[in-house]
Short mmCIF file of C-alpha atoms in Angstrom, two decimals:
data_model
loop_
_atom_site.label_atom_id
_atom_site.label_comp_id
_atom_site.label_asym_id
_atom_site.label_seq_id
_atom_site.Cartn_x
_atom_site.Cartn_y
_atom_site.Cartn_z
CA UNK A 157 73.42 100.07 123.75
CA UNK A 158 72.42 103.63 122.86
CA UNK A 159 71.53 104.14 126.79
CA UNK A 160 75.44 103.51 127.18
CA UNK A 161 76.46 105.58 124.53
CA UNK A 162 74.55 108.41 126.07
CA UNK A 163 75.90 107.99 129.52
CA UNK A 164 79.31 107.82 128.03
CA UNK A 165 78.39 111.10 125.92
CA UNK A 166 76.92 113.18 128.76
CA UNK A 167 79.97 111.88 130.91
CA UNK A 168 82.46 112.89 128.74
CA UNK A 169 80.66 116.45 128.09
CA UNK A 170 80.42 116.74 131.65
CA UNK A 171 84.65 116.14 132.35
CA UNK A 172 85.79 118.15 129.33
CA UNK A 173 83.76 121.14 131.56
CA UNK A 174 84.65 120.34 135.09
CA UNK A 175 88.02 118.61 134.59
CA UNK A 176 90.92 121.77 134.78
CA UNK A 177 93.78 119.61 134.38
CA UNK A 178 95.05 117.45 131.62
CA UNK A 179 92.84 114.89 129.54
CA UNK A 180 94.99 112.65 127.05
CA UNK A 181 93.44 110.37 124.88
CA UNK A 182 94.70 107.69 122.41
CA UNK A 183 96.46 109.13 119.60
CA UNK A 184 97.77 112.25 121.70
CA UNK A 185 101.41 113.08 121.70
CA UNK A 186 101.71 112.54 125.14
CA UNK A 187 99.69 109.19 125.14
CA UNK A 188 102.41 106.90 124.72
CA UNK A 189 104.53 107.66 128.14
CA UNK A 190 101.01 108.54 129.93
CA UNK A 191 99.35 105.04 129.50
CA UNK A 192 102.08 103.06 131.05
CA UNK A 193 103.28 102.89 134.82
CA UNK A 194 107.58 102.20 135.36
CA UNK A 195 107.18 98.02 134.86
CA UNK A 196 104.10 97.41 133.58
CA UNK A 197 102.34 98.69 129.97
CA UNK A 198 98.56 99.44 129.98
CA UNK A 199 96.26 101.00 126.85
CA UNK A 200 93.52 103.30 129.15
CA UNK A 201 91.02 104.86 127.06
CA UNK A 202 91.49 107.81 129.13
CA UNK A 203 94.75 109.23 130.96
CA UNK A 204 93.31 112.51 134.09
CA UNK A 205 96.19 114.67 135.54
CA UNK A 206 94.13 116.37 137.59
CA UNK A 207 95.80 120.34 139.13
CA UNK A 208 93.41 120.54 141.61
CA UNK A 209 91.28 118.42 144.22
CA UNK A 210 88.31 119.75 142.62
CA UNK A 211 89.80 117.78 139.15
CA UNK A 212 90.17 114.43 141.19
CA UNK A 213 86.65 114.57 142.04
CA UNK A 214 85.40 115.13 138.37
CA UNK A 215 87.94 112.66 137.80
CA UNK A 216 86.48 109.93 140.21
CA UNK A 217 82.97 111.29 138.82
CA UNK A 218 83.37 110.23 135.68
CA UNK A 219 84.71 106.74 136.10
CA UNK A 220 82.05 106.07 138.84
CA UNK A 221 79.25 107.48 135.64
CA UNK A 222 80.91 105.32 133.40
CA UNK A 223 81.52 102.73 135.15
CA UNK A 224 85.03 102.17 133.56
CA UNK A 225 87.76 100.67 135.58
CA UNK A 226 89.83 103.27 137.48
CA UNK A 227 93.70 103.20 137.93
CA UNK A 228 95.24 105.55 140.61
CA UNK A 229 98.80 106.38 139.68
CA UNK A 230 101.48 108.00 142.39
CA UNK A 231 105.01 106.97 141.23
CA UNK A 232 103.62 104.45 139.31
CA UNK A 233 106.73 101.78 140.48
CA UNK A 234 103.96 99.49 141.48
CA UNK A 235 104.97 95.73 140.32
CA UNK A 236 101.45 94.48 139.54
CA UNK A 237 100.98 97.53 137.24
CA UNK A 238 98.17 99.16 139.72
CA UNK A 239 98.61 102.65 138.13
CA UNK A 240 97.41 101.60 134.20
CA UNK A 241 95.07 99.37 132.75
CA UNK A 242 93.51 98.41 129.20
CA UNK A 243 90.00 100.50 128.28
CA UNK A 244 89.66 102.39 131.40
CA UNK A 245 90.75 105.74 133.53
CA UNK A 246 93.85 106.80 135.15
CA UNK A 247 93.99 108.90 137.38
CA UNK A 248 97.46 110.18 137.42
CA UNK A 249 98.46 112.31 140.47
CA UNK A 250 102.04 113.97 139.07
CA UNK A 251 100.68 117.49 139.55
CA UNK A 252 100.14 116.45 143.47
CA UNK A 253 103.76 116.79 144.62
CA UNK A 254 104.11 119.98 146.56
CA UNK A 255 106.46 119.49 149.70
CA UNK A 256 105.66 122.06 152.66
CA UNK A 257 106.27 122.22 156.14
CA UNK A 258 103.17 123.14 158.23
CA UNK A 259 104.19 123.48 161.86
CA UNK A 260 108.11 124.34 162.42
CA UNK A 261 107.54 123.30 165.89
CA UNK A 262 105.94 119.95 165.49
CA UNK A 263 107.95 118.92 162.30
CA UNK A 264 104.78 118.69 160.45
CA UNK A 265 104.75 118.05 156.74
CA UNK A 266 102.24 118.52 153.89
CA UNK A 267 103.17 116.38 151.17
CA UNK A 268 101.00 115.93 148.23
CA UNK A 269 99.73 112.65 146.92
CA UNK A 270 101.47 112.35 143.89
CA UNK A 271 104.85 112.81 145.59
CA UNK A 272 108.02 111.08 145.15
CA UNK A 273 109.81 109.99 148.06
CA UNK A 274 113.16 111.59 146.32
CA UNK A 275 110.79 114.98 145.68
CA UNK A 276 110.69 114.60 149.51
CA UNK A 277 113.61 114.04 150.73
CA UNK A 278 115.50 117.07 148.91
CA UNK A 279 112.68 119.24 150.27
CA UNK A 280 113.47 118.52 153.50
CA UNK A 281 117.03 118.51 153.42
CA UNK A 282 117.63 121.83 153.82
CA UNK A 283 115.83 121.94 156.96
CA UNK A 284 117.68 119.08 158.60
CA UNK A 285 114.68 117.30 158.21
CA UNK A 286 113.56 113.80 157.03
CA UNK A 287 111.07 111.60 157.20
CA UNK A 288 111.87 107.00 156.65
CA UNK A 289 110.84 105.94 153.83
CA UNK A 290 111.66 103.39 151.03
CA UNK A 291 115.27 103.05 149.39
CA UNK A 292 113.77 104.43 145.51
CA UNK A 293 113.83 108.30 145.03
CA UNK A 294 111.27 107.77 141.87
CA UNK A 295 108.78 105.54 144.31
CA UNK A 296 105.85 107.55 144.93
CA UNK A 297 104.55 108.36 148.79
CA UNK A 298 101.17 107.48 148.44
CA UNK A 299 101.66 103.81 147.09
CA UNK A 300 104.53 103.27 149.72
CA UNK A 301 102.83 104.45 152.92
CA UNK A 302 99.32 103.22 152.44
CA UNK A 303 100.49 99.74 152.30
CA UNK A 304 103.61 99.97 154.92
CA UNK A 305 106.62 101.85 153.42
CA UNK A 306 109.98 100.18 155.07
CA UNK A 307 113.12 102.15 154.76
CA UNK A 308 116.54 102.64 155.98
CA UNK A 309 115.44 104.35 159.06
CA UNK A 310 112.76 101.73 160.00
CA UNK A 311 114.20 100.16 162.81
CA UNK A 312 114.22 103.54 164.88
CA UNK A 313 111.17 105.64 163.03
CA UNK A 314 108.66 102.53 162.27
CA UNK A 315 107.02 102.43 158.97
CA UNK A 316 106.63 105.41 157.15
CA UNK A 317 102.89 105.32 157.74
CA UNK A 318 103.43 105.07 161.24
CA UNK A 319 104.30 108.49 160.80
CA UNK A 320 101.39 110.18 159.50
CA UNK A 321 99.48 112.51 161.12
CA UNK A 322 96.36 112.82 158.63
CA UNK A 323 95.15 112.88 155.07
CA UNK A 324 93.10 114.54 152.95
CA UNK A 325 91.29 111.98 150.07
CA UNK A 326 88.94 111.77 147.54
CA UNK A 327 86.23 109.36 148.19
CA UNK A 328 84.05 106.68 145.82
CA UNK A 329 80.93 109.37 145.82
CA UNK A 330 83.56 112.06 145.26
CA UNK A 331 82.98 114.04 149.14
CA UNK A 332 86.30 115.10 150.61
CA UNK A 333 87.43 113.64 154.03
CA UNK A 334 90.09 114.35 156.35
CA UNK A 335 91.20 111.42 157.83
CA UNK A 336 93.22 111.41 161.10
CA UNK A 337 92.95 109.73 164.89
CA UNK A 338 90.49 112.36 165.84
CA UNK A 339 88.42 112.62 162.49
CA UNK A 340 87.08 109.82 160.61
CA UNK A 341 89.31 107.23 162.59
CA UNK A 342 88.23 104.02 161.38
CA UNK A 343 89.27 105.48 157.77
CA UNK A 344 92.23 106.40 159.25
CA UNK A 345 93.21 103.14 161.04
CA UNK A 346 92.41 101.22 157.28
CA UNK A 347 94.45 103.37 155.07
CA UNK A 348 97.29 103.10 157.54
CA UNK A 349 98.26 98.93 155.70
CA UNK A 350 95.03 98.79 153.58
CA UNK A 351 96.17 100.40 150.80
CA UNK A 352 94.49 102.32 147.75
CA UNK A 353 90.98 100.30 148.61
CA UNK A 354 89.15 103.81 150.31
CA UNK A 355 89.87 106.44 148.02
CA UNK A 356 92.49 108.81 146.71
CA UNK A 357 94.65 110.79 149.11
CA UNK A 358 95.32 114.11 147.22
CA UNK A 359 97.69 114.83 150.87
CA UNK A 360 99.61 113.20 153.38
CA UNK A 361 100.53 115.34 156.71
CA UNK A 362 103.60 113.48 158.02
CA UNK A 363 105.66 114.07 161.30
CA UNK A 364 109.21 114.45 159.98
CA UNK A 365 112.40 114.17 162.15
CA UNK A 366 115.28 116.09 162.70
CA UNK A 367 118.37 114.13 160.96
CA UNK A 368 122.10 114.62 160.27
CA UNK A 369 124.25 113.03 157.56
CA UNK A 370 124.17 108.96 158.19
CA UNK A 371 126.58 106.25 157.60
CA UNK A 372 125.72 104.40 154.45
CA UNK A 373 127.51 101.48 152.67
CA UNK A 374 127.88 98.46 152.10
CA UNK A 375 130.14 95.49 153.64
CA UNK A 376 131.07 92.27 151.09
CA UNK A 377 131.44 88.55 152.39
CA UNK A 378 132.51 85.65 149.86
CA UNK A 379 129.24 83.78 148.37
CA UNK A 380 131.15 80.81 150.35
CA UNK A 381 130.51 82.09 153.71
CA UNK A 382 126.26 83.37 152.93
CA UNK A 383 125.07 80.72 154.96
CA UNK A 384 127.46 81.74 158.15
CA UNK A 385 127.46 85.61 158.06
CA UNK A 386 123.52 85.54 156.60
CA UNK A 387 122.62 83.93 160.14
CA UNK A 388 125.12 85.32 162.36
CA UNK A 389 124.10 89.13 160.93
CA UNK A 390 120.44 87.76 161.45
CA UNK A 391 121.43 87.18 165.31
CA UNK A 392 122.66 90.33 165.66
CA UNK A 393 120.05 92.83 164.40
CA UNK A 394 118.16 91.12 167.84
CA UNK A 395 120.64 93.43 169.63
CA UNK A 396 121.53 96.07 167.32
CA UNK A 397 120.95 99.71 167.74
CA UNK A 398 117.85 100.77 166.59
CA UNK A 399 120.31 103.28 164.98
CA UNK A 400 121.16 100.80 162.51
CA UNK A 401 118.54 99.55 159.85
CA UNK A 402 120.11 96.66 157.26
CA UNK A 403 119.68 94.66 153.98
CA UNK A 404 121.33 91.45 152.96
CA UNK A 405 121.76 90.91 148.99
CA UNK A 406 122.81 87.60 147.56
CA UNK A 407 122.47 85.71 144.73
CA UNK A 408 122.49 88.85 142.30
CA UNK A 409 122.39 88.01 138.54
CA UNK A 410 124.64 90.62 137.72
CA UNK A 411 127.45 90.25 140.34
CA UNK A 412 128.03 86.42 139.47
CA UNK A 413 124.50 84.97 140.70
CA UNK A 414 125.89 82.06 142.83
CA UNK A 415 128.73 83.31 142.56
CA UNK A 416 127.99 86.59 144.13
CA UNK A 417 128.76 88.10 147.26
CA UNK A 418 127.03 88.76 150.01
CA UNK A 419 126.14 92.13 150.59
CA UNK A 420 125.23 93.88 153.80
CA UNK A 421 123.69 97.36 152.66
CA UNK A 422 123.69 99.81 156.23
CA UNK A 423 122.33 102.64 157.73
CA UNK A 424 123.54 104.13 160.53
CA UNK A 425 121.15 106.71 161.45
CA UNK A 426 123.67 109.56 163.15
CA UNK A 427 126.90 111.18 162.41
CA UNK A 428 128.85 110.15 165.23
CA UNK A 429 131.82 108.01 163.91
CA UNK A 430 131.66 106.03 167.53
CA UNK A 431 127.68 105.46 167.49
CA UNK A 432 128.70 103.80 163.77
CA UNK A 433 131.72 101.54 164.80
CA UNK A 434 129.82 100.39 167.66
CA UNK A 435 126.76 99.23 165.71
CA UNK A 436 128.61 97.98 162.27
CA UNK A 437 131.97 96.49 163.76
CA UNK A 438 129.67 92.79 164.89
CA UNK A 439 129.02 92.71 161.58
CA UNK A 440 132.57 93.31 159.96
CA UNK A 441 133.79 90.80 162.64
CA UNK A 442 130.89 87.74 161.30
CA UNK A 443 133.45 87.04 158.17
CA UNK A 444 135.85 87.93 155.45
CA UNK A 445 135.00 91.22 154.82
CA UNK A 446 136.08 91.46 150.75
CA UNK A 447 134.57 95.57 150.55
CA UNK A 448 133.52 98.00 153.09
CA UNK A 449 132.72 101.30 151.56
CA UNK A 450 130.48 102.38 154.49
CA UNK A 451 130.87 106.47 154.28
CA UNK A 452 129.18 109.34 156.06
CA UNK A 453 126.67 110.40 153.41
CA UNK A 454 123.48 113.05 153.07
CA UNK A 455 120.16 111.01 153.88
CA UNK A 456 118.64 112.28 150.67
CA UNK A 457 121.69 110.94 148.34
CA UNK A 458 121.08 107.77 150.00
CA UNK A 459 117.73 106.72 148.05
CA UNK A 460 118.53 105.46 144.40
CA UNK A 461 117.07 105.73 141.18
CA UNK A 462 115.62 102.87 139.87
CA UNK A 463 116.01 101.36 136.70
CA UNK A 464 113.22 101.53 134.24
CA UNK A 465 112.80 97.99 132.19
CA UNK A 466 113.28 98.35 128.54
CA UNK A 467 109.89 97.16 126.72
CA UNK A 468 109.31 93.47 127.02
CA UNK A 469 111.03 92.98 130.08
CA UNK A 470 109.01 91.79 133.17
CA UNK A 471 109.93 91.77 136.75
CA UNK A 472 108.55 89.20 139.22
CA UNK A 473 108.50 89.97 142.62
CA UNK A 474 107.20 88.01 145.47
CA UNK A 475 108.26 88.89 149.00
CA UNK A 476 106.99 87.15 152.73
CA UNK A 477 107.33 88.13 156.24
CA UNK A 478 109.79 86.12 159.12
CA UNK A 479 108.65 85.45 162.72
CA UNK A 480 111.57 85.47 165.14
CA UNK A 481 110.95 81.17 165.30
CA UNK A 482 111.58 80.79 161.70
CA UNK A 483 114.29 83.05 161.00
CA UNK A 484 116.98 80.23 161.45
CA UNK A 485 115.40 77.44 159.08
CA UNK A 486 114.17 80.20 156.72
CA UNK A 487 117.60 81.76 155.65
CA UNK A 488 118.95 77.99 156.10
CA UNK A 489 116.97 77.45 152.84
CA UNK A 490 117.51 80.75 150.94
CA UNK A 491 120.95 80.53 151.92
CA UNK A 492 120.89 76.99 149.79
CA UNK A 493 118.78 78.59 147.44
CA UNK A 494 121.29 81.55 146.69
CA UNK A 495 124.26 79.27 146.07
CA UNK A 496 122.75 77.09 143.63
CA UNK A 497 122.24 77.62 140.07
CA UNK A 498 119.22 79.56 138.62
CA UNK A 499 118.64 81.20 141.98
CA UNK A 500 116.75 84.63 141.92
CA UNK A 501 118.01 87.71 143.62
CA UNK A 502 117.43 87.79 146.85
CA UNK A 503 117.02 90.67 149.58
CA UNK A 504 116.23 89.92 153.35
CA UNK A 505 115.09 93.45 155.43
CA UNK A 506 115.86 94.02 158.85
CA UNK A 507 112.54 94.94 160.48
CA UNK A 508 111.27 94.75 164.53
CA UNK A 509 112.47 98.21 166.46
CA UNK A 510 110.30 100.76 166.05
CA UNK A 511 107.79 98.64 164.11
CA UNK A 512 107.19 96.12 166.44
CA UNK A 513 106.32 98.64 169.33
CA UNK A 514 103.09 99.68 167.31
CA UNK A 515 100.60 97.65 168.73
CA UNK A 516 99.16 94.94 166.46
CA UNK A 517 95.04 96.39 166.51
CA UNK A 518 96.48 100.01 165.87
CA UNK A 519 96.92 99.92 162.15
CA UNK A 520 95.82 97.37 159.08
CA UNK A 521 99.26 96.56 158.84
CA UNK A 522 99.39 93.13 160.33
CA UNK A 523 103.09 91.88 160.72
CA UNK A 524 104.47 94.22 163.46
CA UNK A 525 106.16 90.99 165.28
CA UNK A 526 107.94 90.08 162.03
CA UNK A 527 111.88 90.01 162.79
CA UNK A 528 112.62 89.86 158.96
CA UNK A 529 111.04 90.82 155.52
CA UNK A 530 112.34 88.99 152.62
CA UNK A 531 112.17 89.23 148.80
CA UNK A 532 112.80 87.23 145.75
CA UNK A 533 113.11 88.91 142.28
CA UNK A 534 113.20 87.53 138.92
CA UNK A 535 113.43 88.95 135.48
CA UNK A 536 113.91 88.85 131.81
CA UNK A 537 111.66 88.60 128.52
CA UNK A 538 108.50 86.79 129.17
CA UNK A 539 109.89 83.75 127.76
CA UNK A 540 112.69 83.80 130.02
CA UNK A 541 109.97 84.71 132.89
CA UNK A 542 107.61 81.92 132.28
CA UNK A 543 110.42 79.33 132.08
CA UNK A 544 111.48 80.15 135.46
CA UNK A 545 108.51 80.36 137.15
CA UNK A 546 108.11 76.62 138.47
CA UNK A 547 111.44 76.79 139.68
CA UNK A 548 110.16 80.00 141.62
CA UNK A 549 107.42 78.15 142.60
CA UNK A 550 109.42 75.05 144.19
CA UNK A 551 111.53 77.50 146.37
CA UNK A 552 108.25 79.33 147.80
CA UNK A 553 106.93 75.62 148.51
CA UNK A 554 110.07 75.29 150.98
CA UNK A 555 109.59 78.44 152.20
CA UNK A 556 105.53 78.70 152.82
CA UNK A 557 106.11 76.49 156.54
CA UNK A 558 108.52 78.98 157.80
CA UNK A 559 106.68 82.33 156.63
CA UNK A 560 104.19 84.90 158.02
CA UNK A 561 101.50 86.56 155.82
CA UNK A 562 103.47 89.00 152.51
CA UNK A 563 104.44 92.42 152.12
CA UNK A 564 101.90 94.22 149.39
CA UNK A 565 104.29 96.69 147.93
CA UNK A 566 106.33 93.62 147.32
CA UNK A 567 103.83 91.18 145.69
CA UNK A 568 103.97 90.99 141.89
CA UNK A 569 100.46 89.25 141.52
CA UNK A 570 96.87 90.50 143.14
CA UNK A 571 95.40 87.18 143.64
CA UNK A 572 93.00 86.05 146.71
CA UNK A 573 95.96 84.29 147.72
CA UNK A 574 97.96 87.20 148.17
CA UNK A 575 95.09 89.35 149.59
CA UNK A 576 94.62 86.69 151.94
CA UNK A 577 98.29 86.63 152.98
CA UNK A 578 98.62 90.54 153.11
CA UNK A 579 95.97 90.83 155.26
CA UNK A 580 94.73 87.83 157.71
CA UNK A 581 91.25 87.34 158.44
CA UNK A 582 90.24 89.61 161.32
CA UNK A 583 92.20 92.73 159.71
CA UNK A 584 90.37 92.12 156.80
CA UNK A 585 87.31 91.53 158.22
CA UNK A 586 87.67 95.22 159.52
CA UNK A 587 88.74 96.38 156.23
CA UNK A 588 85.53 95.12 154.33
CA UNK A 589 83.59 97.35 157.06
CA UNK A 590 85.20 100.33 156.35
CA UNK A 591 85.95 99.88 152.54
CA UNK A 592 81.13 99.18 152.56
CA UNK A 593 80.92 102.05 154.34
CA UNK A 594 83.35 104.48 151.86
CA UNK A 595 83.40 102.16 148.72
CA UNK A 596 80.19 100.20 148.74
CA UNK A 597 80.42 99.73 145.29
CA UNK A 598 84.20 99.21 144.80
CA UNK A 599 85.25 101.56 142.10
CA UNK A 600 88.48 101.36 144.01
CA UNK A 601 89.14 97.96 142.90
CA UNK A 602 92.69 98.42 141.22
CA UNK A 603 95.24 97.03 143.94
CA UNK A 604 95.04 94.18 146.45
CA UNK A 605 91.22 94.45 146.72
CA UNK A 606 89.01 94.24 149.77
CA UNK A 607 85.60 93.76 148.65
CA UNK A 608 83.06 95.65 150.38
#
């Protein structure tokens, strides 16, 4: 016991003298909003917000020494509550967020790791520039693209890790790697779908793309015709533009729950009026269109802002990949689902285009043939949580025979189960290579975990 408590000391000595940026403890003013990520509460014994790489490598330092869990916090919108825990470290990257373009010419972008994708996109507004990401502005870049990252451009851009160029991270022994096709490119294939398992990237180099204003909106059909317009719109995206990238939204609590309409949320990727009618007008014509407030809008005003829970509310999450042979039975049964009482929300994303093109070895993302990704969300006071959660667990029993593998940035839970699904066998076989050779000893054990 008093070998630990000098390890701890000499640690501690050894961060308050290498560590530049800020250290908050219990009891600090700033504790409080530190120790918690957006949905999930945590009580870490310490809270890093490291200014410089040199900081995240004292940082990573010290919880290797102490052997205390480590956290890694981007945006921190993570549903299983991967940026906080109880009695460890958190490393919290908010000082990471510089935006710069590198190369005019190539569109090349240095973002830094603790980024937000909203941070982003206003950068690179003013340059006519963007880069497809998720649909949050407060959802950090690092947590999005190392596990996937689909947005509204996806269909015609691919994932936004499909556009990365390189990174810069931290590593389990604390060296710093670039990572990149010609450096280091087995760490660069994992952390392309393998998520926070190798390390910390302090930057991302991304290969933006020139962009206008796009049409955004949505288009309403009666709750009575979901089942129609869900599979007709389904049908469709098959043939679509790549232009156009789309979400379906039924069953929402706070519209009427059964009650509630269907929504078709688009993005039309272009400012040309004819481009727009071409690729939304199959759509209007699949039912009674009840509102259609599709508009020509700035790409960076179409990300929202998330709500932040108030204290004691939880979110469940648990979201599943389609393969073009299942789509019709599959939204057969959430269409039943989402007109029947005590549904959750549910949110089906258009994906194939762009994505599908990647070839399957290229990255650890695994699904590139799915045609759909779908998502069911619940949420409330525990209570309310718990008392719905074998109802959420008949409708995933319909659904398991018609699904392929599950999206991590999607997946509420971290359990072998859902490691399993996120990544199938032979991707995670060559995960647990790389992750031995990087993180033999898995300090970087605070997300969906391959074990070295």
């Amino acid at each position: 016991m008093q070998r630990e408590r000098d390890v701890m000391s000499t640690a501690v000595e050894g961060l308050r003298s290498d560590f530049g940026g800020d250290i908050i403890e219990p009891g600090a003013a700033e504790y409080e909003a530190a120790s918690r990520s957006v949905l999930v509460s945590g009580r870490p014994a310490w809270v890093l917000r490291p200014a410089s790489v040199e900081d995240v490598r004292a940082g990573v330092r010290f919880a290797a020494d102490t052997g205390l869990r480590l956290a890694v916090r981007g945006g921190g919108h993570g549903f299983p509550g991967f940026g906080t825990n109880d009695d460890g470290v958190v490393i919290d990257l908010s000082k990471f967020a510089a935006v710069e373009i590198i190369d005019e010419d190539r569109h090349l972008v240095r973002i830094g790791g603790g980024a937000t994708w909203g941070q982003v996109a206003a950068a690179l507004a003013p340059h006519g520039l963007a880069i497809s990401s998720g649909d949050t502005r407060g959802v950090g870049v690092g947590g999005l693209t190392l596990t996937g990252g689909i947005g509204w451009k996806v269909r015609k851009y691919g994932l936004a890790m499909d556009n990365v160029a390189a990174v810069e991270m931290v590593t389990a022994n604390g060296d710093v790697v670039r990572a990149s096709a010609e450096e280091n490119p087995d760490l660069f294939w994992a952390i392309r779908g393998g998520g926070g398992n190798f390390g910390i990237v302090t930057s991302f180099e991304f290969l933006a793309h020139p962009t206008t204003d796009v049409f955004f909106g949505k288009i309403a059909f009666p709750a009575a015709e979901l089942a129609g317009v869900l599979q007709g719109w389904a049908d469709y995206l098959r043939t679509a533009p790549e232009e156009l990238t789309s979400i379906a939204t039924f069953a929402n609590p706070f519209a009427g729950g059964p009650e509630a309409p269907l929504e078709i949320l688009v993005a039309v990727d272009g400012d040309d009026p004819d481009l727009a009618a071409q690729a939304l007008d199959p759509i209007r014509r699949l039912g009674t269109v009840i509102d259609d407030d599709v508009a020509l809008t700035p790409y960076a005003d179409i990300l929202v802002d998330a709500p932040t829970p108030p204290p004691g509310f939880k979110v469940v999450t648990r979201g599943a990949f389609v393969d073009k042979e299942s789509v019709s039975e599959a939204l057969r049964i959430l269409a039943e689902i989402g007109t029947s009482e005590r549904s959750p929300a549910i949110a089906v994303r258009s994906v194939g285009g762009a994505v599908s093109r990647v070839p399957d070895n290229a990255t650890a993302y695994a699904h590139r043939h799915a045609e759909l990704m779908f998502v069911t969300a619940t949420g409330g006071p525990e209570p309310v949580v718990e008392e719905a959660r074998p109802g959420l667990e008949a409708i995933w029993a319909r659904l398991t025979p018609h699904l392929s593998g599950a999206y991590a940035n999607f997946v509420a839970s971290a359990t072998d189960e859902d490691v399993a699904a996120i990544y199938p066998a032979q991707t995670y076989e060559r995960l647990a290579a790389v992750k031995r050779e990087y993180d033999p000893g898995n300090l970087f054990a605070g997300n969906h975990n391959v074990r070295p």
